[in-house]
JSON list of C-alpha atoms in Angstrom, two decimals:
[
{"chain": "A", "resi": 1, "resn": "UNK", "atom": "CA", "xyz": [-4.08, -34.64, -18.23]},
{"chain": "A", "resi": 2, "resn": "UNK", "atom": "CA", "xyz": [-1.46, -31.98, -17.47]},
{"chain": "A", "resi": 3, "resn": "UNK", "atom": "CA", "xyz": [-1.33, -30.14, -14.13]},
{"chain": "A", "resi": 4, "resn": "UNK", "atom": "CA", "xyz": [0.65, -26.96, -13.52]},
{"chain": "A", "resi": 5, "resn": "UNK", "atom": "CA", "xyz": [1.10, -25.91, -9.89]},
{"chain": "A", "resi": 6, "resn": "UNK", "atom": "CA", "xyz": [1.26, -22.19, -9.13]},
{"chain": "A", "resi": 7, "resn": "UNK", "atom": "CA", "xyz": [0.44, -21.57, -5.43]},
{"chain": "A", "resi": 8, "resn": "UNK", "atom": "CA", "xyz": [0.26, -17.82, -5.92]},
{"chain": "A", "resi": 9, "resn": "UNK", "atom": "CA", "xyz": [-2.25, -15.07, -5.33]},
{"chain": "A", "resi": 10, "resn": "UNK", "atom": "CA", "xyz": [-4.24, -14.20, -8.44]},
{"chain": "A", "resi": 11, "resn": "UNK", "atom": "CA", "xyz": [-6.78, -11.57, -9.38]},
{"chain": "A", "resi": 12, "resn": "UNK", "atom": "CA", "xyz": [-10.41, -12.40, -8.60]},
{"chain": "A", "resi": 13, "resn": "UNK", "atom": "CA", "xyz": [-11.51, -13.14, -12.17]},
{"chain": "A", "resi": 14, "resn": "UNK", "atom": "CA", "xyz": [-8.60, -15.43, -13.08]},
{"chain": "A", "resi": 15, "resn": "UNK", "atom": "CA", "xyz": [-10.47, -18.69, -12.21]},
{"chain": "A", "resi": 16, "resn": "UNK", "atom": "CA", "xyz": [-13.37, -17.57, -14.45]},
{"chain": "A", "resi": 17, "resn": "UNK", "atom": "CA", "xyz": [-10.96, -16.73, -17.28]},
{"chain": "A", "resi": 18, "resn": "UNK", "atom": "CA", "xyz": [-9.27, -20.13, -16.89]},
{"chain": "A", "resi": 19, "resn": "UNK", "atom": "CA", "xyz": [-12.65, -21.89, -17.01]},
{"chain": "A", "resi": 20, "resn": "UNK", "atom": "CA", "xyz": [-13.64, -20.01, -20.17]},
{"chain": "A", "resi": 21, "resn": "UNK", "atom": "CA", "xyz": [-10.44, -21.29, -21.79]},
{"chain": "A", "resi": 22, "resn": "UNK", "atom": "CA", "xyz": [-11.63, -24.87, -21.20]},
{"chain": "A", "resi": 23, "resn": "UNK", "atom": "CA", "xyz": [-9.38, -25.59, -18.24]},
{"chain": "A", "resi": 24, "resn": "UNK", "atom": "CA", "xyz": [-10.11, -26.08, -14.55]},
{"chain": "A", "resi": 25, "resn": "UNK", "atom": "CA", "xyz": [-8.63, -23.93, -11.79]},
{"chain": "A", "resi": 26, "resn": "UNK", "atom": "CA", "xyz": [-8.25, -25.29, -8.27]},
{"chain": "A", "resi": 27, "resn": "UNK", "atom": "CA", "xyz": [-8.42, -22.41, -5.79]},
{"chain": "A", "resi": 28, "resn": "UNK", "atom": "CA", "xyz": [-8.90, -21.84, -2.08]},
{"chain": "A", "resi": 29, "resn": "UNK", "atom": "CA", "xyz": [-9.75, -18.82, 0.06]},
{"chain": "A", "resi": 30, "resn": "UNK", "atom": "CA", "xyz": [-6.89, -17.66, 2.24]},
{"chain": "A", "resi": 31, "resn": "UNK", "atom": "CA", "xyz": [-6.93, -16.87, 5.93]},
{"chain": "A", "resi": 32, "resn": "UNK", "atom": "CA", "xyz": [-6.07, -13.28, 6.89]},
{"chain": "A", "resi": 33, "resn": "UNK", "atom": "CA", "xyz": [-2.50, -14.22, 7.83]},
{"chain": "A", "resi": 34, "resn": "UNK", "atom": "CA", "xyz": [-1.92, -16.22, 4.64]},
{"chain": "A", "resi": 35, "resn": "UNK", "atom": "CA", "xyz": [-3.54, -13.50, 2.52]},
{"chain": "A", "resi": 36, "resn": "UNK", "atom": "CA", "xyz": [-1.10, -10.88, 3.88]},
{"chain": "A", "resi": 37, "resn": "UNK", "atom": "CA", "xyz": [1.85, -13.22, 3.28]},
{"chain": "A", "resi": 38, "resn": "UNK", "atom": "CA", "xyz": [0.77, -13.84, -0.31]},
{"chain": "A", "resi": 39, "resn": "UNK", "atom": "CA", "xyz": [0.12, -10.11, -0.87]},
{"chain": "A", "resi": 40, "resn": "UNK", "atom": "CA", "xyz": [3.67, -9.37, 0.26]},
{"chain": "A", "resi": 41, "resn": "UNK", "atom": "CA", "xyz": [4.97, -12.12, -2.02]},
{"chain": "A", "resi": 42, "resn": "UNK", "atom": "CA", "xyz": [2.89, -10.74, -4.91]},
{"chain": "A", "resi": 43, "resn": "UNK", "atom": "CA", "xyz": [4.26, -7.25, -4.26]},
{"chain": "A", "resi": 44, "resn": "UNK", "atom": "CA", "xyz": [7.80, -8.53, -4.75]},
{"chain": "A", "resi": 45, "resn": "UNK", "atom": "CA", "xyz": [6.77, -10.51, -7.83]},
{"chain": "A", "resi": 46, "resn": "UNK", "atom": "CA", "xyz": [5.08, -7.51, -9.46]},
{"chain": "A", "resi": 47, "resn": "UNK", "atom": "CA", "xyz": [8.04, -5.27, -8.62]},
{"chain": "A", "resi": 48, "resn": "UNK", "atom": "CA", "xyz": [10.41, -7.72, -10.31]},
{"chain": "A", "resi": 49, "resn": "UNK", "atom": "CA", "xyz": [8.09, -7.92, -13.34]},
{"chain": "A", "resi": 50, "resn": "UNK", "atom": "CA", "xyz": [8.08, -4.13, -13.60]},
{"chain": "A", "resi": 51, "resn": "UNK", "atom": "CA", "xyz": [11.85, -3.85, -13.20]},
{"chain": "A", "resi": 52, "resn": "UNK", "atom": "CA", "xyz": [12.39, -6.50, -15.89]},
{"chain": "A", "resi": 53, "resn": "UNK", "atom": "CA", "xyz": [9.98, -4.95, -18.39]},
{"chain": "A", "resi": 54, "resn": "UNK", "atom": "CA", "xyz": [9.82, -1.22, -17.52]},
{"chain": "A", "resi": 55, "resn": "UNK", "atom": "CA", "xyz": [6.17, -1.56, -18.56]},
{"chain": "A", "resi": 56, "resn": "UNK", "atom": "CA", "xyz": [3.40, 0.78, -17.37]},
{"chain": "A", "resi": 57, "resn": "UNK", "atom": "CA", "xyz": [1.11, -2.27, -17.51]},
{"chain": "A", "resi": 58, "resn": "UNK", "atom": "CA", "xyz": [3.27, -4.00, -14.89]},
{"chain": "A", "resi": 59, "resn": "UNK", "atom": "CA", "xyz": [3.32, -0.79, -12.86]},
{"chain": "A", "resi": 60, "resn": "UNK", "atom": "CA", "xyz": [-0.50, -0.92, -12.80]},
{"chain": "A", "resi": 61, "resn": "UNK", "atom": "CA", "xyz": [-0.30, -4.46, -11.41]},
{"chain": "A", "resi": 62, "resn": "UNK", "atom": "CA", "xyz": [2.09, -3.26, -8.73]},
{"chain": "A", "resi": 63, "resn": "UNK", "atom": "CA", "xyz": [-0.29, -0.47, -7.72]},
{"chain": "A", "resi": 64, "resn": "UNK", "atom": "CA", "xyz": [-3.21, -2.93, -7.60]},
{"chain": "A", "resi": 65, "resn": "UNK", "atom": "CA", "xyz": [-1.30, -5.03, -5.07]},
{"chain": "A", "resi": 66, "resn": "UNK", "atom": "CA", "xyz": [-0.49, -1.90, -3.05]},
{"chain": "A", "resi": 67, "resn": "UNK", "atom": "CA", "xyz": [-4.19, -0.96, -3.02]},
{"chain": "A", "resi": 68, "resn": "UNK", "atom": "CA", "xyz": [-5.04, -4.48, -1.83]},
{"chain": "A", "resi": 69, "resn": "UNK", "atom": "CA", "xyz": [-2.50, -4.21, 0.99]},
{"chain": "A", "resi": 70, "resn": "UNK", "atom": "CA", "xyz": [-3.97, -0.85, 2.01]},
{"chain": "A", "resi": 71, "resn": "UNK", "atom": "CA", "xyz": [-7.48, -2.32, 2.04]},
{"chain": "A", "resi": 72, "resn": "UNK", "atom": "CA", "xyz": [-6.23, -5.26, 4.13]},
{"chain": "A", "resi": 73, "resn": "UNK", "atom": "CA", "xyz": [-4.70, -2.79, 6.61]},
{"chain": "A", "resi": 74, "resn": "UNK", "atom": "CA", "xyz": [-7.93, -0.77, 6.72]},
{"chain": "A", "resi": 75, "resn": "UNK", "atom": "CA", "xyz": [-6.36, 2.31, 5.13]},
{"chain": "A", "resi": 76, "resn": "UNK", "atom": "CA", "xyz": [-8.59, 4.33, 2.80]},
{"chain": "A", "resi": 77, "resn": "UNK", "atom": "CA", "xyz": [-7.08, 5.28, -0.56]},
{"chain": "A", "resi": 78, "resn": "UNK", "atom": "CA", "xyz": [-7.75, 8.98, 0.10]},
{"chain": "A", "resi": 79, "resn": "UNK", "atom": "CA", "xyz": [-5.93, 8.76, 3.45]},
{"chain": "A", "resi": 80, "resn": "UNK", "atom": "CA", "xyz": [-3.01, 7.08, 1.72]},
{"chain": "A", "resi": 81, "resn": "UNK", "atom": "CA", "xyz": [-2.87, 9.81, -0.93]},
{"chain": "A", "resi": 82, "resn": "UNK", "atom": "CA", "xyz": [-3.00, 12.44, 1.83]},
{"chain": "A", "resi": 83, "resn": "UNK", "atom": "CA", "xyz": [-0.07, 10.73, 3.55]},
{"chain": "A", "resi": 84, "resn": "UNK", "atom": "CA", "xyz": [1.88, 10.71, 0.29]},
{"chain": "A", "resi": 85, "resn": "UNK", "atom": "CA", "xyz": [1.11, 14.39, -0.31]},
{"chain": "A", "resi": 86, "resn": "UNK", "atom": "CA", "xyz": [2.11, 15.29, 3.26]},
{"chain": "A", "resi": 87, "resn": "UNK", "atom": "CA", "xyz": [5.45, 13.51, 2.88]},
{"chain": "A", "resi": 88, "resn": "UNK", "atom": "CA", "xyz": [6.01, 15.20, -0.48]},
{"chain": "A", "resi": 89, "resn": "UNK", "atom": "CA", "xyz": [5.27, 18.62, 1.05]},
{"chain": "A", "resi": 90, "resn": "UNK", "atom": "CA", "xyz": [7.61, 18.00, 3.99]},
{"chain": "A", "resi": 91, "resn": "UNK", "atom": "CA", "xyz": [10.46, 16.19, 2.25]},
{"chain": "A", "resi": 92, "resn": "UNK", "atom": "CA", "xyz": [9.84, 16.80, -1.43]},
{"chain": "A", "resi": 93, "resn": "UNK", "atom": "CA", "xyz": [9.18, 14.29, -4.18]},
{"chain": "A", "resi": 94, "resn": "UNK", "atom": "CA", "xyz": [11.70, 13.08, -6.76]},
{"chain": "A", "resi": 95, "resn": "UNK", "atom": "CA", "xyz": [11.05, 15.66, -9.47]},
{"chain": "A", "resi": 96, "resn": "UNK", "atom": "CA", "xyz": [14.47, 17.33, -9.27]},
{"chain": "A", "resi": 97, "resn": "UNK", "atom": "CA", "xyz": [16.22, 13.98, -9.88]},
{"chain": "A", "resi": 98, "resn": "UNK", "atom": "CA", "xyz": [18.73, 14.61, -7.10]},
{"chain": "A", "resi": 99, "resn": "UNK", "atom": "CA", "xyz": [21.43, 12.05, -6.33]},
{"chain": "A", "resi": 100, "resn": "UNK", "atom": "CA", "xyz": [22.93, 12.47, -2.86]},
{"chain": "A", "resi": 101, "resn": "UNK", "atom": "CA", "xyz": [26.61, 11.76, -3.28]},
{"chain": "A", "resi": 102, "resn": "UNK", "atom": "CA", "xyz": [28.05, 12.59, 0.12]},
{"chain": "A", "resi": 103, "resn": "UNK", "atom": "CA", "xyz": [27.36, 14.30, 3.42]},
{"chain": "A", "resi": 104, "resn": "UNK", "atom": "CA", "xyz": [30.37, 15.99, 4.99]},
{"chain": "A", "resi": 105, "resn": "UNK", "atom": "CA", "xyz": [30.44, 16.60, 8.71]},
{"chain": "A", "resi": 106, "resn": "UNK", "atom": "CA", "xyz": [32.71, 19.28, 10.13]}
]
C-alpha cells in the first residue's frame, strides 16, 4: 500500500474522482480559520501554477479560488465586479500597457 500526503485544499469533487479511480481519499472539513488559511495558500499555489504555465486553464483555477475567498468574506460576485469597475473608472485599467518609469518632483 502506497500513501501520498498532500495536506492541501482541493475542489469539492476531488474525493469522488479519486474514489472512482480505485483509490481512497482521506479528507476532513476545515474550521473557518483553517479554511481561510488554506484558501490563501491555494491562491499562492494557483498563481505560481499560472505564472509557470501561462495557461488560461490555470487562470480559471486562480479565479475559482478568488471566488471562494469572496464567498468566505460574504462578498457577492456582483458587488466585487462593481468594485472592480469603479476602480477601473477612477484609476483606469491596464489596457494602455503603461510602464511608469519615474516621477520627478520639482
